Coordinates of C-alpha atoms in Angstrom, one line a residue:
X417 CA -8.5 33.6 -43.8
X418 CA -7.9 31.5 -40.6
X419 CA -6.5 28.0 -40.7
X420 CA -10.0 26.6 -40.0
X421 CA -11.5 28.5 -42.8
X422 CA -8.9 27.4 -45.3
X423 CA -9.2 23.8 -44.1
X424 CA -12.9 23.9 -44.5
X425 CA -12.6 25.3 -48.0
X426 CA -10.1 22.5 -49.0
X427 CA -12.3 19.8 -47.5
X428 CA -15.4 21.1 -49.2
X429 CA -13.7 21.0 -52.6
X430 CA -12.4 17.5 -51.8
X431 CA -15.8 16.3 -50.7
X432 CA -17.5 17.5 -53.9
X433 CA -14.9 15.8 -56.1
X434 CA -14.9 12.6 -54.1
X435 CA -18.6 12.0 -53.9
X436 CA -19.2 12.8 -57.6
X437 CA -16.9 10.3 -59.2
X438 CA -13.5 11.9 -59.5
X439 CA -10.7 9.4 -59.3
X440 CA -8.8 9.3 -55.9
X441 CA -5.5 10.3 -57.4
X442 CA -7.0 13.3 -59.1
X443 CA -8.8 14.3 -55.9
X444 CA -5.5 14.1 -53.9
X445 CA -3.7 16.2 -56.6
X446 CA -6.5 18.8 -56.4
X447 CA -6.2 19.0 -52.7
X448 CA -2.5 19.4 -52.8
X449 CA -2.8 22.1 -55.5
X450 CA -5.5 24.0 -53.6
X451 CA -3.7 23.8 -50.2
X452 CA -0.5 25.2 -51.8
X453 CA -2.6 28.1 -53.2
X454 CA -4.0 28.8 -49.8
X455 CA -0.6 28.6 -48.1
X456 CA -1.2 25.5 -46.0
X457 CA 0.1 22.0 -45.9
X458 CA -2.7 19.4 -46.3
X459 CA -3.0 15.7 -46.3
X460 CA -6.3 14.0 -47.4
X461 CA -7.1 10.5 -46.2
X462 CA -10.1 9.1 -48.1
X463 CA -12.1 6.2 -46.8
X464 CA -15.4 4.7 -47.8
X465 CA -17.9 6.8 -45.7
X466 CA -15.6 9.7 -44.7
X467 CA -12.9 12.1 -45.6
X468 CA -10.2 13.1 -43.1
X469 CA -8.1 16.2 -43.8
X470 CA -5.1 17.2 -41.8
X471 CA -4.0 20.8 -42.4
X472 CA -1.2 22.9 -40.8
X473 CA 0.6 26.1 -41.2
X474 CA 3.4 27.7 -39.2
X475 CA 1.3 28.2 -36.1
X476 CA -1.2 25.3 -35.7
X477 CA -2.4 22.0 -36.9
X478 CA -6.0 21.0 -37.5
X479 CA -7.8 17.7 -38.3
X480 CA -11.2 17.8 -39.9
X481 CA -13.7 15.0 -40.8
X482 CA -16.7 14.9 -43.1
X483 CA -19.1 12.0 -44.1
X484 CA -18.6 11.1 -47.7
X485 CA -19.8 8.1 -49.7
X486 CA -18.3 8.0 -53.2
X487 CA -21.4 6.4 -54.7
X488 CA -22.3 9.1 -57.2
X489 CA -21.1 10.3 -60.6
X490 CA -21.7 13.9 -61.7
X491 CA -19.2 15.1 -64.3
X492 CA -20.6 18.7 -64.3
X493 CA -19.9 19.1 -60.6
X494 CA -16.4 17.6 -60.9
X495 CA -15.5 19.7 -64.0
X496 CA -16.8 22.9 -62.4
X497 CA -14.9 22.2 -59.1
X498 CA -11.7 21.5 -60.9
X499 CA -12.1 24.7 -63.0
X500 CA -12.6 26.8 -59.8
X501 CA -9.5 25.3 -58.2
X502 CA -7.6 26.3 -61.3
X503 CA -9.1 29.8 -61.1
X504 CA -8.0 30.0 -57.4
X505 CA -4.5 29.1 -58.4
X506 CA -4.4 31.7 -61.2
X507 CA -5.8 34.4 -59.0
X508 CA -9.1 34.7 -60.9
X509 CA -11.1 33.7 -57.9
X510 CA -10.7 35.0 -54.3
X511 CA -10.6 32.4 -51.5
X512 CA -13.5 34.2 -49.7
X513 CA -15.7 34.0 -52.8
X514 CA -14.7 30.4 -53.5
X515 CA -16.7 29.3 -50.4
X516 CA -20.0 30.5 -51.9
X517 CA -19.0 29.2 -55.4
X518 CA -18.3 25.6 -54.3
X519 CA -21.5 25.6 -52.2
X520 CA -23.5 26.3 -55.4
X521 CA -21.6 23.7 -57.4
X522 CA -22.4 21.0 -54.8
X523 CA -26.1 21.7 -55.3
X524 CA -26.0 21.8 -59.1
X525 CA -29.0 19.7 -60.2
X526 CA -28.5 16.5 -62.3
X527 CA -30.0 16.1 -65.7
X528 CA -33.7 16.8 -65.7
X529 CA -36.0 13.8 -65.3
X530 CA -37.4 14.0 -68.9
X531 CA -33.8 13.9 -70.3
X532 CA -32.7 11.2 -67.9
X533 CA -35.7 9.1 -68.9
X534 CA -35.2 9.6 -72.6
X535 CA -31.5 8.7 -72.2
X536 CA -32.2 5.5 -70.3
X537 CA -34.8 4.4 -72.9
X538 CA -32.5 5.2 -75.8
X539 CA -29.5 3.7 -74.2
X540 CA -31.3 0.4 -73.5
X541 CA -32.6 0.2 -77.1
X542 CA -29.0 0.9 -78.4
X543 CA -27.7 -2.0 -76.3
X544 CA -30.4 -4.2 -77.6
X545 CA -29.4 -3.3 -81.2
X546 CA -25.8 -4.2 -80.4
X547 CA -26.9 -7.6 -79.0
X548 CA -29.1 -8.3 -82.1
X549 CA -32.7 -7.3 -81.4
X550 CA -34.7 -8.1 -84.5
X551 CA -38.3 -6.9 -84.0
X552 CA -39.6 -3.4 -83.6
X553 CA -42.1 -4.5 -80.9
X554 CA -39.3 -5.9 -78.7
X555 CA -37.4 -2.6 -79.2
X556 CA -40.5 -0.6 -78.2
X557 CA -41.0 -2.7 -75.1
X558 CA -37.3 -2.1 -74.1
X559 CA -37.8 1.6 -74.6
X560 CA -40.9 1.7 -72.4
X561 CA -39.4 -0.6 -69.7
X562 CA -36.1 1.4 -69.4
X563 CA -37.9 4.7 -69.5
X564 CA -40.4 3.6 -66.8
X565 CA -37.4 2.3 -64.7
X566 CA -35.7 5.7 -64.9
X567 CA -38.8 7.5 -63.7
X568 CA -39.2 4.9 -60.9
X569 CA -35.5 5.5 -59.9
X570 CA -35.9 9.3 -59.8
X571 CA -39.2 8.9 -57.8
X572 CA -37.6 6.6 -55.2
X573 CA -34.7 8.9 -54.8
X574 CA -37.1 11.5 -53.2
X575 CA -38.1 9.1 -50.5
X576 CA -35.1 6.8 -49.8
X577 CA -31.3 7.3 -49.8
X578 CA -30.7 3.5 -50.0
X579 CA -28.2 3.0 -52.8
X580 CA -29.5 -0.5 -53.6
X581 CA -33.3 0.2 -53.7
X582 CA -33.3 2.1 -57.0
X583 CA -31.5 -0.5 -59.1
X584 CA -33.4 -3.4 -57.5
X585 CA -36.8 -1.9 -58.2
X586 CA -35.9 -0.8 -61.7
X587 CA -34.6 -4.3 -62.5
X588 CA -37.7 -5.9 -60.9
X589 CA -39.9 -3.8 -63.2
X590 CA -37.8 -4.8 -66.2
X591 CA -38.0 -8.5 -65.2
X592 CA -41.8 -8.3 -65.0
X593 CA -42.1 -6.6 -68.4
X594 CA -39.7 -9.0 -69.9
X595 CA -41.7 -12.0 -68.5
X596 CA -44.9 -10.6 -70.0
X597 CA -43.1 -10.2 -73.3
X598 CA -42.1 -13.9 -73.1
X599 CA -45.6 -14.9 -72.2
X600 CA -47.0 -13.2 -75.2
X601 CA -44.1 -14.4 -77.5
X602 CA -42.7 -10.9 -77.9
X603 CA -39.2 -11.8 -76.7
X604 CA -36.6 -14.4 -77.9
X605 CA -34.5 -16.7 -75.8
X606 CA -32.0 -13.8 -75.5
X607 CA -34.5 -12.1 -73.2
X608 CA -33.4 -8.7 -74.4
X609 CA -36.6 -7.1 -73.3
X610 CA -35.7 -8.0 -69.7
X611 CA -31.9 -7.7 -69.9
X612 CA -31.2 -4.4 -71.7
X613 CA -33.1 -2.1 -69.2
X614 CA -31.0 -3.8 -66.5
X615 CA -27.6 -3.4 -68.3
X616 CA -27.8 0.4 -68.1
X617 CA -27.8 0.0 -64.3
X618 CA -24.4 -1.6 -64.0
X619 CA -22.1 0.7 -62.0
X620 CA -19.1 0.7 -64.3
X621 CA -17.3 3.9 -63.0
X622 CA -17.1 2.5 -59.5
X623 CA -15.5 -0.7 -60.8
X624 CA -12.9 1.3 -62.6
X625 CA -12.2 3.6 -59.7
X626 CA -12.0 0.6 -57.4
X627 CA -9.4 -1.0 -59.7
X628 CA -7.4 2.3 -59.8
X629 CA -7.4 2.4 -56.0
X630 CA -6.2 -1.2 -55.7
X631 CA -3.4 -0.6 -58.2
X632 CA -2.3 2.5 -56.2
X633 CA -2.2 0.5 -53.0
X634 CA -5.3 1.9 -51.4
X635 CA -6.6 -1.6 -50.6
X636 CA -9.4 -0.7 -48.2
X637 CA -10.9 2.0 -50.4
X638 CA -10.5 0.0 -53.6
X639 CA -12.0 -3.1 -52.0
X640 CA -14.9 -1.0 -50.6
X641 CA -15.6 0.4 -54.1
X642 CA -15.6 -3.1 -55.7
X643 CA -17.8 -4.5 -52.9
X644 CA -20.3 -1.7 -53.4
X645 CA -20.3 -2.4 -57.2
X646 CA -20.7 -6.1 -56.6
X647 CA -23.7 -5.5 -54.3
X648 CA -25.3 -3.2 -56.8
X649 CA -24.9 -6.0 -59.5
X650 CA -26.4 -8.5 -57.0
X651 CA -29.4 -6.2 -56.4
X652 CA -29.9 -5.8 -60.2
X653 CA -29.6 -9.6 -60.8
X654 CA -32.0 -10.3 -57.9
X655 CA -34.6 -7.9 -59.2
X656 CA -34.4 -9.2 -62.7
X657 CA -34.6 -12.9 -61.8
X658 CA -37.4 -12.2 -59.3
X659 CA -39.4 -10.2 -61.8
X660 CA -39.1 -13.1 -64.3
X661 CA -39.9 -15.7 -61.7
X662 CA -43.1 -14.0 -60.6
X663 CA -44.6 -15.0 -63.9
X664 CA -42.9 -18.3 -64.1
X665 CA -40.3 -17.3 -66.7
X666 CA -36.7 -18.5 -66.5
X667 CA -33.6 -16.9 -67.9
X668 CA -31.6 -19.2 -70.2
X669 CA -27.9 -19.6 -69.2
X670 CA -26.4 -20.1 -72.6
X671 CA -28.5 -18.6 -75.5
X672 CA -26.7 -17.9 -78.7
X673 CA -26.0 -14.2 -79.6
X674 CA -26.6 -12.5 -82.9
X675 CA -24.1 -10.6 -85.0
X676 CA -24.8 -7.2 -86.4
X677 CA -23.1 -5.2 -89.2
X678 CA -20.3 -2.7 -88.5
X679 CA -22.2 0.4 -89.2
X680 CA -25.2 -0.6 -87.0
X681 CA -22.9 -1.6 -84.2
X682 CA -21.0 1.6 -84.3
X683 CA -24.0 3.9 -84.5
X684 CA -25.7 2.1 -81.7
X685 CA -22.6 2.3 -79.6
X686 CA -22.6 6.1 -80.1
X687 CA -26.2 6.3 -78.9
X688 CA -25.3 4.2 -75.8
X689 CA -22.3 6.4 -75.0
X690 CA -24.5 9.6 -75.3
X691 CA -27.1 8.0 -73.0
X692 CA -24.5 7.2 -70.3
X693 CA -23.0 10.7 -70.6
X694 CA -26.4 12.1 -69.8
X695 CA -26.6 9.8 -66.8
X696 CA -23.4 11.3 -65.6
X697 CA -24.5 14.9 -66.1
X698 CA -21.8 15.5 -68.7
X699 CA -21.7 19.2 -69.9
X700 CA -22.9 19.5 -73.5
X701 CA -19.6 20.9 -74.7
X702 CA -17.8 17.7 -73.5
X703 CA -20.1 15.2 -75.1
X704 CA -18.3 14.9 -78.5
X705 CA -15.2 13.3 -76.9
X706 CA -16.7 10.2 -75.2
X707 CA -19.2 9.7 -78.1
X708 CA -16.6 9.9 -80.9
X709 CA -14.1 7.8 -79.0
X710 CA -16.7 5.3 -78.0
X711 CA -17.8 4.8 -81.6
X712 CA -14.2 4.3 -82.7
X713 CA -13.6 1.8 -79.9
X714 CA -16.6 -0.2 -80.8
X715 CA -15.7 -0.2 -84.4
X716 CA -12.2 -1.6 -83.5
X717 CA -13.8 -4.2 -81.3
X718 CA -16.1 -5.3 -84.1
X719 CA -13.1 -5.6 -86.5
X720 CA -11.1 -7.6 -84.0
X721 CA -14.0 -10.0 -83.5
X722 CA -15.3 -10.3 -87.0
X723 CA -12.1 -9.9 -89.1
X724 CA -9.5 -11.5 -86.9
X725 CA -11.6 -13.9 -84.9
X726 CA -10.5 -12.5 -81.5
X727 CA -12.2 -13.4 -78.3
X728 CA -14.6 -11.0 -76.6
X729 CA -12.0 -10.3 -73.9
X730 CA -9.3 -9.5 -76.5
X731 CA -11.6 -7.3 -78.5
X732 CA -12.6 -5.4 -75.3
X733 CA -9.0 -5.0 -74.3
X734 CA -7.9 -3.5 -77.7
X735 CA -10.9 -1.1 -77.7
X736 CA -10.3 0.0 -74.1
X737 CA -6.6 0.5 -74.7
X738 CA -7.4 3.0 -77.5
X739 CA -10.0 4.7 -75.2
X740 CA -7.4 5.0 -72.4
X741 CA -4.8 6.4 -74.8
X742 CA -7.1 9.1 -76.1
X743 CA -9.2 10.0 -73.1
X744 CA -6.5 10.2 -70.4
X745 CA -5.0 13.5 -71.7
X746 CA -8.5 14.7 -72.6
X747 CA -9.7 14.1 -69.0
X748 CA -6.7 15.9 -67.6
X749 CA -7.1 18.9 -70.0
X750 CA -10.9 19.3 -69.5
X751 CA -11.0 18.2 -65.8
X752 CA -13.4 15.3 -66.6
X753 CA -13.6 12.2 -64.3
X754 CA -11.7 9.6 -66.2
X755 CA -13.7 6.7 -64.8
X756 CA -17.0 8.3 -66.0
X757 CA -15.9 9.2 -69.6
X758 CA -13.9 6.0 -69.9
X759 CA -16.8 3.8 -68.8
X760 CA -19.3 5.8 -70.9
X761 CA -17.1 5.2 -74.0
X762 CA -17.0 1.4 -73.5
X763 CA -20.3 0.8 -71.8
X764 CA -21.7 -1.5 -74.5
X765 CA -18.8 -3.9 -73.8
X766 CA -19.6 -4.4 -70.1
X767 CA -20.6 -8.1 -69.8
X768 CA -23.8 -7.5 -67.9
X769 CA -25.6 -10.2 -69.8
X770 CA -23.0 -12.8 -68.7
X771 CA -23.3 -11.7 -65.1
X772 CA -27.1 -12.1 -65.3
X773 CA -26.8 -15.5 -66.9
X774 CA -24.4 -16.6 -64.2
X775 CA -26.8 -15.5 -61.5
X776 CA -29.6 -17.4 -63.2
X777 CA -27.5 -20.5 -63.4
X778 CA -26.6 -20.2 -59.7
X779 CA -30.2 -19.9 -58.7
X780 CA -31.1 -23.0 -60.8
X781 CA -28.2 -24.9 -59.2
X782 CA -29.4 -23.8 -55.7
X783 CA -32.8 -25.2 -56.4
X784 CA -31.3 -28.5 -57.3
X785 CA -34.1 -29.7 -59.5
X786 CA -32.4 -29.2 -62.8
X787 CA -28.8 -29.7 -61.9
X788 CA -26.9 -31.1 -64.9
X789 CA -23.4 -31.0 -66.1
X790 CA -24.4 -28.7 -69.0
X791 CA -25.9 -26.2 -66.5
X792 CA -22.8 -26.3 -64.3
X793 CA -20.5 -25.8 -67.3
X794 CA -22.6 -23.0 -68.8
X795 CA -22.8 -21.2 -65.4
X796 CA -19.1 -21.5 -64.9
X797 CA -18.3 -20.4 -68.4
X798 CA -20.6 -17.3 -68.1
X799 CA -18.8 -16.3 -64.9
X800 CA -15.4 -16.8 -66.3
X801 CA -16.2 -14.8 -69.5
X802 CA -17.6 -12.0 -67.4
X803 CA -14.6 -11.8 -65.1
X804 CA -12.2 -12.0 -68.1
X805 CA -13.9 -9.2 -70.0
X806 CA -14.0 -7.0 -66.9
X807 CA -10.3 -7.5 -66.2
X808 CA -9.4 -6.9 -69.9
X809 CA -11.4 -3.7 -69.9
X810 CA -10.0 -2.5 -66.6
X811 CA -6.4 -3.1 -67.7
X812 CA -7.1 -1.7 -71.2
X813 CA -8.3 1.6 -69.6
X814 CA -6.0 1.8 -66.6
X815 CA -2.6 0.9 -68.1
X816 CA -2.4 3.8 -70.6
X817 CA -3.8 6.2 -67.9
X818 CA -1.1 5.2 -65.4
X819 CA 1.7 5.6 -68.1
X820 CA 0.4 8.9 -69.3
X821 CA -0.1 10.3 -65.8
X822 CA 3.4 9.2 -64.8
X823 CA 4.9 10.9 -67.9
X824 CA 2.9 14.0 -67.2
X825 CA 4.1 14.2 -63.6
X826 CA 7.8 13.7 -64.7
X827 CA 7.4 16.5 -67.3
X828 CA 5.9 18.8 -64.7
X829 CA 8.7 18.1 -62.2
X830 CA 11.3 18.7 -64.9
X831 CA 10.0 22.2 -65.6
X832 CA 12.2 25.0 -64.0

């Protein structure tokens, strides 16, 4: 193969990994491993919007560019790509054949629409159970709303590539259905009928990947990932509040939550993890890991909150620490994107409801007609709680990953 052909092969593999949710460090490691196999020296420079690859051998140097927005998550494509890189290194796959193989992997379809819809509906209901839904009618409305939102998202994807349109329209629909539920007295002050279909839209893997990039010193890429995540959350919040406002319904800033029993909490968390794994196109043989670990993590969180009186942030940190310790070696062994399986395992702890309450409070403050000290305090508290939980979850997942990755690299370097 010529230098250009080898460079294109490396860049194609890097592109598939990068745009489908693989962490930047793992993508860079894969590029290094693959380039060594092909007998070239390669340096990948990832940015939001593009990948730049510099390759060279004894005779020439080549710089290649490809457009790449890391806004997707597809664990099947990532796992398949990493396996093919391993096959190349072991000699089980010829470089010439790898070109056709990676082209097929890049076009692997996501979960079918019916399964995606069912997962969205079941995941939203599971989150509602965790947050204390009490009536079957409300749960049924959440199921229908989230399912309809999933169908709407898949339909919009055929006509527009705008990354904010899908979450905005799905949350707008959820807000309208939630407002109708309030009008007909089918929803409590928690507004779970409106909130839960929106919570499944929160882009958690991108938050985690952004945090990993910032810690690694890739400031521009990490900041870009976090800005993207923040804008998606803004789109979700705007759609939700607009949908409620169209029918004259408000979103309370500080309603009281409801506690549920340990077994209900744990089972519901397992359903939510399964749903998110389907969103991320997780291969069926990999599903037991995030589901089992997610249920364990949520049980630990429940014990921390109920038995020891820990705060929500502390409970989330303890749970995420366990998830990081268990899933980091699993993700390395099975070539699964850590951000995807890690987020799927702790999805029910994401403080989406606090973010939505904060957004509602900010809107009410901007209107100025109901500005009170209580409203200001509640809005500020919701924002601080959300930020604290997100930081606790990020550190809980990332710290054990960094430690284990460092120890693994040292062990690899120490081998003769």
